XYZ file of C-alpha atoms in Angstrom:
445
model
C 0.000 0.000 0.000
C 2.953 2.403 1.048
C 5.195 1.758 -2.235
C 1.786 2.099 -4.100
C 0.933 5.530 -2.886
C 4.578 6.281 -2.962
C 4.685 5.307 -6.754
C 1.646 7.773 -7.290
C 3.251 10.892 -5.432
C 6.085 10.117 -7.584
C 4.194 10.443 -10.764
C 1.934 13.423 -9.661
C 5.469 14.913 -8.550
C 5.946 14.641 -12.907
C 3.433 15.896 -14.089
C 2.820 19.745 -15.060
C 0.822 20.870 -12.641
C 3.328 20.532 -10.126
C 5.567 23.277 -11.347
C 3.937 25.690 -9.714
C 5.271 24.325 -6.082
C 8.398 23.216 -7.641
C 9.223 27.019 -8.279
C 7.834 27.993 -4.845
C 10.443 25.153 -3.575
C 13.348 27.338 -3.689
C 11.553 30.199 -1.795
C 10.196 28.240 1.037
C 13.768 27.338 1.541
C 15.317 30.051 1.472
C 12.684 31.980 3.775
C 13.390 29.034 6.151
C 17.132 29.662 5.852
C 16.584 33.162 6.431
C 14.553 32.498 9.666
C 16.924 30.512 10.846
C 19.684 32.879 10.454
C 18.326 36.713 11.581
C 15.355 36.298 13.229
C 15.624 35.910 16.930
C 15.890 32.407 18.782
C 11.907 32.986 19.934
C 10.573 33.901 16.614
C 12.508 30.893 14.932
C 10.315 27.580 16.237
C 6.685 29.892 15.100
C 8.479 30.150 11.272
C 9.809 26.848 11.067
C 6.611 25.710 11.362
C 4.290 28.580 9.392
C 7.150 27.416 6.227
C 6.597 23.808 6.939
C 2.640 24.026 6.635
C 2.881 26.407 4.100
C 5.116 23.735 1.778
C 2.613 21.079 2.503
C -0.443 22.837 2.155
C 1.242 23.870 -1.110
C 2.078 19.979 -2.002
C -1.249 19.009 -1.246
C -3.101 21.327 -3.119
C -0.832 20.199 -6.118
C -0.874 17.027 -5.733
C -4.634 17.183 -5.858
C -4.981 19.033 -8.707
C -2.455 17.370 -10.716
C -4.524 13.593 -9.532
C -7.635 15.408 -10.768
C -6.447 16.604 -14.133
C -4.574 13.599 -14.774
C -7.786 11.208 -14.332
C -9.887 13.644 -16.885
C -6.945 13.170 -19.295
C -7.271 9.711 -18.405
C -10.909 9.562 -19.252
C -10.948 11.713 -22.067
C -8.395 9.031 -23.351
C -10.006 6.378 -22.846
C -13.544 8.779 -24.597
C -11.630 8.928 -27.329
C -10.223 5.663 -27.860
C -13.382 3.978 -27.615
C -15.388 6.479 -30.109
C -12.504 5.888 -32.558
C -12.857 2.486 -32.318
C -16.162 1.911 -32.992
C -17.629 0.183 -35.615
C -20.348 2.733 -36.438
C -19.020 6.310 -37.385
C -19.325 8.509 -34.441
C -20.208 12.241 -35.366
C -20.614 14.751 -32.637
C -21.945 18.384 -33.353
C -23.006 21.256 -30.867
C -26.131 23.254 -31.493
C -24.414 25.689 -33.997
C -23.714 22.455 -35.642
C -20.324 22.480 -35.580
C -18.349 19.139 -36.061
C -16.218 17.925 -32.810
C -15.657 14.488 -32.901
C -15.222 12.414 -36.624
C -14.129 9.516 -35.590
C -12.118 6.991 -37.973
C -15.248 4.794 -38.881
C -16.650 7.901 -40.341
C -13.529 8.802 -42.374
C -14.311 5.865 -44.371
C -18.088 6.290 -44.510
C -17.781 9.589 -45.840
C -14.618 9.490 -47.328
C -13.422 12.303 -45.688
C -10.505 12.908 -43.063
C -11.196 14.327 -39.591
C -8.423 17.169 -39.742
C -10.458 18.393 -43.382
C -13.933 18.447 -40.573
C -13.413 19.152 -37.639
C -14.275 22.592 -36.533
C -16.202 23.067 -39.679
C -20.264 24.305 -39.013
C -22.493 22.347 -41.454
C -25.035 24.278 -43.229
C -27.673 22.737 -45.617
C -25.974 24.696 -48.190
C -23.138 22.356 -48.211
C -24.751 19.632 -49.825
C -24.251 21.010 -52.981
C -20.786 20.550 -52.081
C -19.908 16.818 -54.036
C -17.322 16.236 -50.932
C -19.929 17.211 -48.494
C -22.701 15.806 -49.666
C -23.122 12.794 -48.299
C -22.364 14.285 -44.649
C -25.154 17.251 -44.647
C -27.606 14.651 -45.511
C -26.877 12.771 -42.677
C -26.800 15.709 -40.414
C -29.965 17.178 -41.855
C -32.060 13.869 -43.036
C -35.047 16.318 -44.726
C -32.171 16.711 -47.592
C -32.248 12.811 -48.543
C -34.388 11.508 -51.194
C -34.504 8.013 -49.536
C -35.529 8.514 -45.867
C -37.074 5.662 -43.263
C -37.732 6.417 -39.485
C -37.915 3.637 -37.747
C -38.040 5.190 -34.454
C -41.639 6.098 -32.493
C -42.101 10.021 -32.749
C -40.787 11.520 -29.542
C -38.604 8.689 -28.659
C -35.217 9.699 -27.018
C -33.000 8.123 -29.651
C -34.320 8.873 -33.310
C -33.544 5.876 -35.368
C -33.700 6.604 -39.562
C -32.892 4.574 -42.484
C -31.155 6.624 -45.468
C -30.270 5.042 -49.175
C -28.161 6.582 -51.359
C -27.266 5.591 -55.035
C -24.158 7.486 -55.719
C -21.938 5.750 -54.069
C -23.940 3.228 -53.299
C -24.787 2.949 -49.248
C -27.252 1.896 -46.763
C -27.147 3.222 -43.747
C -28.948 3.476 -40.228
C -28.379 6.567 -38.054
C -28.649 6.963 -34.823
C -29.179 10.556 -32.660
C -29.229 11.438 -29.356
C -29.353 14.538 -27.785
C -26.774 15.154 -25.144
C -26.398 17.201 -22.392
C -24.115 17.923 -19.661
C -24.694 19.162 -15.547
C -27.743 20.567 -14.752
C -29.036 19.472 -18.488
C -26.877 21.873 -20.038
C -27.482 21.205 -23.929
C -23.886 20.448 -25.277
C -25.318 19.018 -29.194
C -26.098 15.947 -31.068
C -24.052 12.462 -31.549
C -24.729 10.676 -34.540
C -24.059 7.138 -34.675
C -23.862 6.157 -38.029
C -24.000 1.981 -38.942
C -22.829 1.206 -42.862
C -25.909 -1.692 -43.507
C -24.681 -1.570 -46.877
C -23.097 -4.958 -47.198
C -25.442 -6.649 -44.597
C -28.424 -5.239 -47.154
C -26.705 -6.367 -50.148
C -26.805 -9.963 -48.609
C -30.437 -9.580 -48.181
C -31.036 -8.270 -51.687
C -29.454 -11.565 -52.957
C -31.492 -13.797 -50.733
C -34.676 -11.657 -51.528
C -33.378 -12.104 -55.039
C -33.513 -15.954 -54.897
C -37.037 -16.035 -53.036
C -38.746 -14.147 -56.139
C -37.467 -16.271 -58.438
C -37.753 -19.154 -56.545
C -41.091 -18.058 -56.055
C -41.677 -17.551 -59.928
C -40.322 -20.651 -60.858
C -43.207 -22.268 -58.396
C -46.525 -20.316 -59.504
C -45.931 -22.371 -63.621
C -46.326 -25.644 -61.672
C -49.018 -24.926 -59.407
C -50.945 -22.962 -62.114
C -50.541 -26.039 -64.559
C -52.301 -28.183 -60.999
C -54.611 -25.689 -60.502
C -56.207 -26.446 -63.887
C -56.099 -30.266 -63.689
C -57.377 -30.437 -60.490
C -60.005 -28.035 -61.399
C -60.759 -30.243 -64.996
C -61.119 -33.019 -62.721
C -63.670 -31.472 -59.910
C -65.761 -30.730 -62.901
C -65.724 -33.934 -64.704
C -69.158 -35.922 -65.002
C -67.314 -38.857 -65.466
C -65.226 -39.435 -62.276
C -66.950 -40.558 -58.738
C -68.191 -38.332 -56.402
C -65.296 -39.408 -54.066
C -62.421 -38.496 -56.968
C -64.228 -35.269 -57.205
C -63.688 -34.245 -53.289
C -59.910 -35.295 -53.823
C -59.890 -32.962 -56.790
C -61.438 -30.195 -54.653
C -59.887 -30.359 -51.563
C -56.199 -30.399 -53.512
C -57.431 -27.621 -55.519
C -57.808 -25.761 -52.097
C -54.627 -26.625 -51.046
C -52.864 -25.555 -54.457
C -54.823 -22.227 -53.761
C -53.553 -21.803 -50.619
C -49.974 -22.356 -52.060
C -50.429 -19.633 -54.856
C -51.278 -17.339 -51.924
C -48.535 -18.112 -50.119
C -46.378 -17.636 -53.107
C -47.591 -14.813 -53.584
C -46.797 -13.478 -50.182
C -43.579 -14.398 -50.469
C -43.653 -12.752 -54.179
C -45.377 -8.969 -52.005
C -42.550 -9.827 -49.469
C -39.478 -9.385 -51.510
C -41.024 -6.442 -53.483
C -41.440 -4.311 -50.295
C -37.668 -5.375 -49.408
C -36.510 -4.239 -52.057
C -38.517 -0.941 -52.639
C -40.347 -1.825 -55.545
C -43.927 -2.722 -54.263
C -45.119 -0.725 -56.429
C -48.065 2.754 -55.441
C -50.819 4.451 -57.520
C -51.578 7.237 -55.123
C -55.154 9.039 -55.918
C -57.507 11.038 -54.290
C -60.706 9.331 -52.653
C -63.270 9.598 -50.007
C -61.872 7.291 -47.166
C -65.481 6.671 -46.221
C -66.459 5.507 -50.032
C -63.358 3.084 -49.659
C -64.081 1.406 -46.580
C -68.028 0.777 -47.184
C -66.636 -1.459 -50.331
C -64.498 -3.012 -48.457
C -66.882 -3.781 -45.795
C -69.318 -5.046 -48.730
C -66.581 -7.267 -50.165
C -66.259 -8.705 -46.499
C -69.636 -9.268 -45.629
C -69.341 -12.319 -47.011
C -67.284 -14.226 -45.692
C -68.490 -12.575 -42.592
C -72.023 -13.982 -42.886
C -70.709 -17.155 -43.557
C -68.325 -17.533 -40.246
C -71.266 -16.262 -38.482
C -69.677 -12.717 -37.552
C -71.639 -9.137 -37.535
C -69.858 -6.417 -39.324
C -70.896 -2.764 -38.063
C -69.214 0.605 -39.739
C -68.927 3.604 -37.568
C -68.775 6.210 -40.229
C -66.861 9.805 -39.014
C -68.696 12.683 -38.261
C -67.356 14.411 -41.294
C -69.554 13.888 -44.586
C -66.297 13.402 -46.655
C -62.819 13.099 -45.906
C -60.732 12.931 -49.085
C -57.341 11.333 -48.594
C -54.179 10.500 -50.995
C -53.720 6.528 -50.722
C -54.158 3.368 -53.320
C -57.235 1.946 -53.342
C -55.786 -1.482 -54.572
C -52.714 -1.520 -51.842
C -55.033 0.074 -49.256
C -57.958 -2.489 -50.164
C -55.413 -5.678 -49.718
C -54.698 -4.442 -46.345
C -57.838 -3.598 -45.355
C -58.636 -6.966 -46.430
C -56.289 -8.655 -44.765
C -57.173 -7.152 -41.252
C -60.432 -7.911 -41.639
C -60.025 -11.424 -42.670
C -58.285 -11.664 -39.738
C -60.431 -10.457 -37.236
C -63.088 -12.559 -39.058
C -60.957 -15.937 -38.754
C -60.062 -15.672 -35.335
C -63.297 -14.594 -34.342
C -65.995 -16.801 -32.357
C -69.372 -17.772 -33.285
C -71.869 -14.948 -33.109
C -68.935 -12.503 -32.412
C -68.747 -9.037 -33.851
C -66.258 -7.031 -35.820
C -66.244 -2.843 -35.402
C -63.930 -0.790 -38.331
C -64.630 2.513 -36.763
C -63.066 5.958 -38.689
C -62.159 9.325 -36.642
C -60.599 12.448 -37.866
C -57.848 13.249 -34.988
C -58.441 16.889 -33.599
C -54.852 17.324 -32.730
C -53.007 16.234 -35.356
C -53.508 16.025 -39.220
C -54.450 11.988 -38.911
C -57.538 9.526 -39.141
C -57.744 6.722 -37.299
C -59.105 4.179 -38.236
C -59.633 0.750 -35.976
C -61.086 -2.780 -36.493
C -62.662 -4.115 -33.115
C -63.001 -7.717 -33.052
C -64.543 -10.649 -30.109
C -62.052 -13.138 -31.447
C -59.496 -15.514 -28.962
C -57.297 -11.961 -29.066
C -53.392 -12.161 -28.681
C -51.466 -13.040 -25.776
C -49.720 -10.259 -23.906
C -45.971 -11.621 -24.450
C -46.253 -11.645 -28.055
C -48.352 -8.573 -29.038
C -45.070 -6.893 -29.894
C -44.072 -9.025 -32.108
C -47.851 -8.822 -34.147
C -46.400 -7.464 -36.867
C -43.459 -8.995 -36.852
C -42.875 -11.267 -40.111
C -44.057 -14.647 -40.065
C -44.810 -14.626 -36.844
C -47.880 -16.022 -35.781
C -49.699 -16.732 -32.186
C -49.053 -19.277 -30.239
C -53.223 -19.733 -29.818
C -53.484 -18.730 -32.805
C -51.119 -21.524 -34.543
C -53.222 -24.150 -32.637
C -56.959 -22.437 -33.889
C -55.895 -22.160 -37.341
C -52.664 -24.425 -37.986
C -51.993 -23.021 -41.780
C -50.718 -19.653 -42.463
C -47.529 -17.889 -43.255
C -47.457 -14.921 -41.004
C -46.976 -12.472 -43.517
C -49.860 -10.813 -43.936
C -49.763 -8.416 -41.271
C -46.423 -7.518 -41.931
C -47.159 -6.729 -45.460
C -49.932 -4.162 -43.953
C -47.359 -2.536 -41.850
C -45.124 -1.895 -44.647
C -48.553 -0.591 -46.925
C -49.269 1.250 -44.169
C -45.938 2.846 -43.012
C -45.779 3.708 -46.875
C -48.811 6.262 -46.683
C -47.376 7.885 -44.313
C -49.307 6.003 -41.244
C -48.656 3.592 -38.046
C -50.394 0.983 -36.802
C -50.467 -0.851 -33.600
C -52.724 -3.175 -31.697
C -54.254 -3.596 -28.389
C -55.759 -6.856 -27.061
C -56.735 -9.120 -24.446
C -56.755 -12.858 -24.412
C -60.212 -14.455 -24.984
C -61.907 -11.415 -25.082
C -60.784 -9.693 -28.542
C -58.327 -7.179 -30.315
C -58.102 -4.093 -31.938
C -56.051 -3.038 -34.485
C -55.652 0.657 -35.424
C -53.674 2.571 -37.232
C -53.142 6.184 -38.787
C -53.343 7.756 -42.462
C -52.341 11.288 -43.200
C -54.774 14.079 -44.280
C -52.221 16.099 -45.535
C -50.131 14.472 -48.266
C -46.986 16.038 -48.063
C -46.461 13.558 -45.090
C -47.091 10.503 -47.074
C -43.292 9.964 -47.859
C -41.665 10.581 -52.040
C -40.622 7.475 -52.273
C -40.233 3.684 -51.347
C -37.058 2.218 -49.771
C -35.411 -0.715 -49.400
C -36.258 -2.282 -45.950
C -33.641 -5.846 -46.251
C -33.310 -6.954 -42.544
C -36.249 -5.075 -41.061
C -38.853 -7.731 -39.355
């Protein structure tokens, strides 16, 4: 313990700090010499001892500081070492925007060294600088022509997806807000993750699934037809013909699953496919409803509409995209539903915000509470559900998220086991929030 604080003295005694009583060394000495020498014998004991304390209240104080300052040089080391070392490019700015940490990861994102950025304030204006580019579209995402958020509005850490096709990059950015004592605002880190590789991996897999997927729907088109001959030929038994249906059914249920898997790698890799147009949401659902009814009638479930209070609300959206997820909510709440049980789409213009709502209400076996998160999630599918309804891919409702999140809407779901759930979600009224474009979204469940 002694040699160890002995060793640290010794390397306080080194470091800069310590000049200060270094210098005063000299003159502590020689006042001590000098009391010694002239002042009387009864003076000498009182300033012996007021140079003594003086020296070590002088050594102390020293010591301390230079043990303080060396531990935040210490720390800041170690800051640094770990922010340069990351795998994601670390970007710092305060809330002039000027750039104070760049680490190395971010030299090769953006091709830029941290001596040509640091200090430098980042405008908007310097996108249309071809070196800069890149970086002011990070820092100011409303620049970037392919933009994703894939965190929940108001949500500490803001999580967005951009794509870029010159170079070509994918990357997810993460921003927090810092601040320091008292909540001090000191600016903005950006952690920025290079996906690009990661979503080029995807893109081949996705790649292989459509024409996988392709390669499938010849076959099962060239079944559907002889199974569909044979159903409807007078000359087989009665028993031959229920074979023929019931595969027919099942090669049905493969085209749609083919199919899912066909909408699936289209929304991965951006090219679903939108016809926006202007409509009255109200029109739209009560022919939905109508196509529904059905099936509805036939499962034994009531369908009631709950029209807004507004006579019209027109909206921007595609009837055919909108329509299959509609559709597939509402087949949904129809399946799972029990006999005699009720289903409630319900429309509401949001006072505070420039939204509709819209919900479907069902009296079905609902979710369980451990795996409501993961509702939209794809292909998952509930545990009770799996065991009321054993066939199913699990895509569906991921395919309505990614319609959805396209029209510039979320949607979420609340529910209780046994006794029902609701599913609701969100569609713009004003369509300069419905975002330009589609993106890629490899990796995202």
């Amino acid at each position: 313990m002694t040699k160890r604080l002995w060793r640290k003295i010794v390397l306080y005694s080194k470091l800069p700090e310590m000049r200060l009583f270094w210098i005063f060394l000299p003159l502590l000495f020689l006042g001590f010499f000098a009391a010694l020498t002239y002042l009387p014998a009864f003076f000498r004991t009182s300033s012996v001892l007021f140079f003594l304390t003086l020296a070590i209240v002088v050594l102390v104080n020293n010591l301390q500081l230079a043990k303080s300052n060396l531990e935040i040089k210490t720390e800041h080391k170690q800051f640094d070492s770990i922010i340069q070392n990351l795998n994601s490019g670390a970007i710092f700015y305060d809330y002039e925007f000027k750039i104070g940490v760049f680490n190395k990861t971010a030299e090769r994102i953006f091709g830029l060294r941290a001596s040509e950025i640091l200090g430098q304030i980042m405008t908007p204006d310097k996108a249309r600088d071809p070196k800069l580019n890149l970086l002011a579209q990070v820092i100011y995402p409303s620049l970037a022509s392919k933009m994703i958020t894939r965190s929940e509005p108001g949500a500490d850490s803001q999580i967005i997806d951009l794509s870029f096709d010159e170079p070509r990059l994918e990357l997810r950015v993460f921003t927090v807000k810092l601040s320091g004592e008292r909540d001090m605002p000191l600016g903005f880190l950006k952690l920025v993750h290079d996906r690009t590789r990661e979503a080029g991996l995807l893109r081949s897999k996705s790649e292989f699934i459509t024409i996988a997927a392709h390669q499938l729907r010849t076959p099962i088109t060239a079944i559907k037809w002889s199974l569909e001959a044979l159903s409807q030929n007078g000359a087989i038994s009665q028993e031959d013909k229920e074979m023929a249906t019931t595969g027919l059914t099942a090669a049905n249920k493969l085209e749609g699953m083919v199919s899912d898997l066909l909408d699936v790698s289209k929304i991965e890799e951006g090219r679903y496919g939108y016809n926006f147009e202007n409509a009255d949401i109200t029109v739209f659902m009560e022919k939905v409803l109508t196509d529904a009814a059905k099936e509805a009638e036939r499962r034994k479930v009531e369908l009631f509409f709950e029209r807004p209070r507004e006579k019209s609300i027109t909206l921007r959206f595609d009837p055919a995209r909108m329509g299959m997820a509609m559709s597939n909510i509402l087949d949904n709440a129809i399946k799972y539903n029990v006999e005699n049980g009720q289903i409630v789409v319900k429309i509401e213009k949001l006072t505070d915000k420039p939204l509709i709502q819209i919900s479907v209400k069902d009296t079905g076996i609902g979710i369980p509470p451990d795996q409501i998160q993961n509702l939209f999630k794809k292909f998952f599918r509930g545990e009770n559900v799996v065991k009321f309804e054993t066939e199913g891919t699990g895509l569906g409702l991921y395919i309505v998220k990614n319609i959805i999140q396209r029209h510039g809407g979320e949607i979420w779901a609340e529910s209780e086991l046994n006794r029902g759930t609701t599913v609701y979600f969100t569609l713009p009224t004003d369509s300069s929030l419905i975002p330009q474009q589609e993106i890629a979204t490899f990796g995202e469940e």
